[in-house]
């Protein structure tokens, strides 16, 4: 494995892990070593930085299950969150399980983005979310795959509709009336009546 050194930090086109004298990578490595020591970094030329290895889960009866995971870091990390994958395709790619066809894990609705790029503990919080995601996969199988064991939004447009109902605290009929404005299909003036029928101005 190639270890970044300060001379790699040559300018804006240098890889993220070499910037700031590699401090972000060093800090993240300490977090991983302390909390997820089975996960190991892979840093190769012209490839994304990757964390790879098993996450271990212990049942109440003491049975240990290992789930292989792969975490890819985008070129613009930490501005953008890592991407988690089912490392060995242990679970079926299925939207009911929130696993996409390429094995990518759908951890949250993008509108509910939880990644905090400037938080020193961001990677640890992300890995905890990945661990919870795969723990739910195991529980889902153990419970006969009847109901996903955790909060979730539907995929696609339905998920965003549900999110907007919660965020705007309005029912679906009002949301349908607002949809053209939210989707920028119509553009009411600021002082026009709101399409939701509340009688208030659109700007409110």
Coordinates of C-alpha atoms in Angstrom, one line a residue:
X1 CA 0.0 0.0 0.0
X2 CA 1.3 3.4 -0.9
X3 CA 1.3 5.8 2.0
X4 CA 0.7 9.5 1.1
X5 CA 3.5 11.9 1.9
X6 CA 3.5 15.7 2.1
X7 CA 5.1 16.1 -1.3
X8 CA 1.9 14.8 -3.0
X9 CA 0.2 18.0 -1.9
X10 CA 1.1 20.0 -4.9
X11 CA -2.1 21.9 -5.6
X12 CA -5.8 21.7 -6.3
X13 CA -5.5 18.6 -8.5
X14 CA -3.7 16.5 -5.9
X15 CA -5.8 13.7 -4.4
X16 CA -7.9 14.5 -1.4
X17 CA -5.9 12.2 0.9
X18 CA -2.7 14.2 0.2
X19 CA -4.2 17.6 0.9
X20 CA -3.6 19.3 4.2
X21 CA -0.5 17.1 4.7
X22 CA -2.8 14.0 4.8
X23 CA -4.3 15.1 8.1
X24 CA -7.9 14.0 7.2
X25 CA -6.8 10.6 6.1
X26 CA -4.6 10.1 9.3
X27 CA -7.5 11.2 11.5
X28 CA -10.0 8.9 9.7
X29 CA -7.5 6.0 9.9
X30 CA -7.4 6.4 13.7
X31 CA -11.2 6.3 13.9
X32 CA -11.4 3.2 11.8
X33 CA -8.6 1.4 13.7
X34 CA -10.3 2.2 17.0
X35 CA -13.9 1.3 16.1
X36 CA -13.8 -0.9 13.0
X37 CA -10.3 -2.5 13.0
X38 CA -11.4 -5.3 10.6
X39 CA -11.7 -2.6 7.8
X40 CA -8.5 -1.9 6.0
X41 CA -7.6 1.0 3.6
X42 CA -6.6 0.4 0.0
X43 CA -4.9 3.3 -1.7
X44 CA -3.9 2.7 -5.3
X45 CA -2.9 4.9 -8.2
X46 CA -5.8 6.1 -10.3
X47 CA -8.4 4.3 -8.2
X48 CA -10.8 5.5 -5.5
X49 CA -9.5 5.1 -1.9
X50 CA -11.4 2.1 -0.5
X51 CA -12.1 0.6 2.9
X52 CA -12.7 -3.1 2.7
X53 CA -13.3 -5.9 5.2
X54 CA -16.0 -7.6 7.4
X55 CA -18.3 -5.9 9.8
X56 CA -19.0 -8.3 12.6
X57 CA -22.4 -8.7 14.3
X58 CA -23.1 -10.7 17.5
X59 CA -26.6 -12.1 18.2
X60 CA -28.1 -12.3 21.7
X61 CA -27.3 -16.0 21.6
X62 CA -23.6 -15.3 20.9
X63 CA -23.6 -16.2 17.2
X64 CA -21.2 -14.1 15.2
X65 CA -22.0 -13.1 11.6
X66 CA -19.6 -11.3 9.3
X67 CA -20.8 -9.1 6.4
X68 CA -18.1 -8.1 3.9
X69 CA -18.4 -4.4 3.0
X70 CA -16.7 -2.0 0.7
X71 CA -16.6 1.7 1.2
X72 CA -15.5 3.9 -1.8
X73 CA -14.3 7.4 -1.2
X74 CA -15.2 9.9 -4.0
X75 CA -12.5 12.1 -5.5
X76 CA -14.1 15.1 -3.7
X77 CA -14.2 13.5 -0.3
X78 CA -14.9 14.8 2.4
X79 CA -17.2 17.3 0.6
X80 CA -19.1 14.3 -0.6
X81 CA -19.9 11.2 1.5
X82 CA -18.4 7.8 0.8
X83 CA -20.4 5.1 -0.9
X84 CA -21.1 1.8 0.8
X85 CA -21.5 -1.6 -1.0
X86 CA -22.4 -5.1 -0.1
X87 CA -18.8 -6.3 -0.6
X88 CA -19.6 -9.9 -1.6
X89 CA -23.2 -9.6 -2.8
X90 CA -24.4 -11.5 0.2
X91 CA -27.8 -10.0 0.0
X92 CA -30.1 -9.8 -3.1
X93 CA -30.1 -6.5 -5.0
X94 CA -33.6 -5.4 -4.2
X95 CA -35.2 -2.1 -3.5
X96 CA -37.2 -3.7 -0.7
X97 CA -33.8 -4.2 1.0
X98 CA -32.5 -0.8 -0.2
X99 CA -29.7 -2.4 -2.2
X100 CA -29.3 -1.2 -5.8
X101 CA -28.4 -3.4 -8.7
X102 CA -24.6 -2.6 -8.4
X103 CA -24.6 -3.6 -4.8
X104 CA -24.7 0.0 -3.6
X105 CA -26.4 0.6 -0.3
X106 CA -29.2 3.2 -0.1
X107 CA -28.6 4.4 3.4
X108 CA -31.0 7.4 3.3
X109 CA -33.1 9.6 1.1
X110 CA -30.8 12.2 -0.4
X111 CA -33.1 15.0 0.9
X112 CA -32.4 13.6 4.4
X113 CA -28.6 13.7 3.8
X114 CA -26.8 13.1 7.1
X115 CA -23.3 13.5 5.9
X116 CA -21.5 16.4 7.7
X117 CA -18.2 16.9 5.8
X118 CA -16.6 19.2 8.3
X119 CA -17.4 17.1 11.4
X120 CA -14.2 15.2 12.5
X121 CA -16.4 12.3 13.4
X122 CA -18.3 12.2 10.1
X123 CA -16.7 8.9 8.9
X124 CA -17.4 7.1 12.1
X125 CA -21.0 8.3 12.0
X126 CA -21.2 7.0 8.4
X127 CA -19.7 3.6 9.3
X128 CA -22.2 3.3 12.2
X129 CA -25.0 3.9 9.7
X130 CA -23.6 1.2 7.4
X131 CA -23.4 -1.2 10.4
X132 CA -27.0 -0.5 11.2
X133 CA -28.0 -1.0 7.6
X134 CA -26.4 -4.5 7.5
X135 CA -27.7 -5.4 10.9
X136 CA -31.2 -4.7 9.5
X137 CA -30.4 -6.9 6.6
X138 CA -29.7 -9.8 8.9
X139 CA -32.8 -9.1 11.0
X140 CA -34.9 -8.9 7.8
X141 CA -33.8 -12.4 6.8
X142 CA -34.2 -13.8 10.4
X143 CA -37.8 -12.4 10.5
X144 CA -38.8 -14.1 7.2
X145 CA -38.4 -10.9 5.0
X146 CA -41.9 -9.7 5.9
X147 CA -41.2 -6.1 6.8
X148 CA -38.1 -4.0 6.7
X149 CA -37.0 -3.6 10.4
X150 CA -36.5 0.2 10.5
X151 CA -37.7 3.5 9.3
X152 CA -37.6 4.0 5.6
X153 CA -38.9 6.0 2.7
X154 CA -40.1 4.4 -0.5
X155 CA -37.8 4.6 -3.5
X156 CA -38.3 7.0 -6.4
X157 CA -40.9 9.7 -6.5
X158 CA -43.0 8.2 -3.7
X159 CA -40.2 8.7 -1.3
X160 CA -39.9 12.3 -2.0
X161 CA -43.7 12.8 -1.8
X162 CA -43.6 11.2 1.6
X163 CA -40.7 13.4 2.7
X164 CA -42.4 16.6 1.5
X165 CA -45.6 15.7 3.3
X166 CA -43.6 15.5 6.5
X167 CA -41.3 18.5 5.8
X168 CA -44.2 20.8 4.7
X169 CA -46.7 19.4 7.2
X170 CA -49.4 19.2 4.6
X171 CA -51.6 16.4 3.3
X172 CA -51.2 14.7 -0.1
X173 CA -54.0 16.7 -1.8
X174 CA -52.3 20.0 -1.0
X175 CA -49.0 18.6 -2.0
X176 CA -50.5 17.7 -5.4
X177 CA -51.7 21.3 -5.8
X178 CA -48.2 22.6 -4.9
X179 CA -46.3 20.0 -7.1
X180 CA -46.2 22.2 -10.3
X181 CA -44.6 25.0 -8.3
X182 CA -42.2 22.7 -6.5
X183 CA -41.2 21.1 -9.7
X184 CA -40.7 24.6 -11.3
X185 CA -43.4 23.8 -14.0
X186 CA -45.2 27.0 -13.1
X187 CA -43.9 30.1 -11.4
X188 CA -46.4 32.0 -9.2
X189 CA -45.4 35.5 -8.3
X190 CA -44.3 36.1 -4.8
X191 CA -47.6 37.9 -3.8
X192 CA -49.9 35.5 -5.7
X193 CA -52.2 33.2 -3.7
X194 CA -50.5 30.0 -2.8
X195 CA -51.7 27.0 -5.0
X196 CA -52.2 25.0 -1.8
X197 CA -55.5 26.9 -1.1
X198 CA -54.5 28.3 2.2
X199 CA -55.3 31.8 1.2
X200 CA -51.8 33.0 2.1
X201 CA -49.3 34.5 -0.3
X202 CA -47.1 32.1 -2.2
X203 CA -43.9 33.7 -0.7
X204 CA -45.2 32.5 2.7

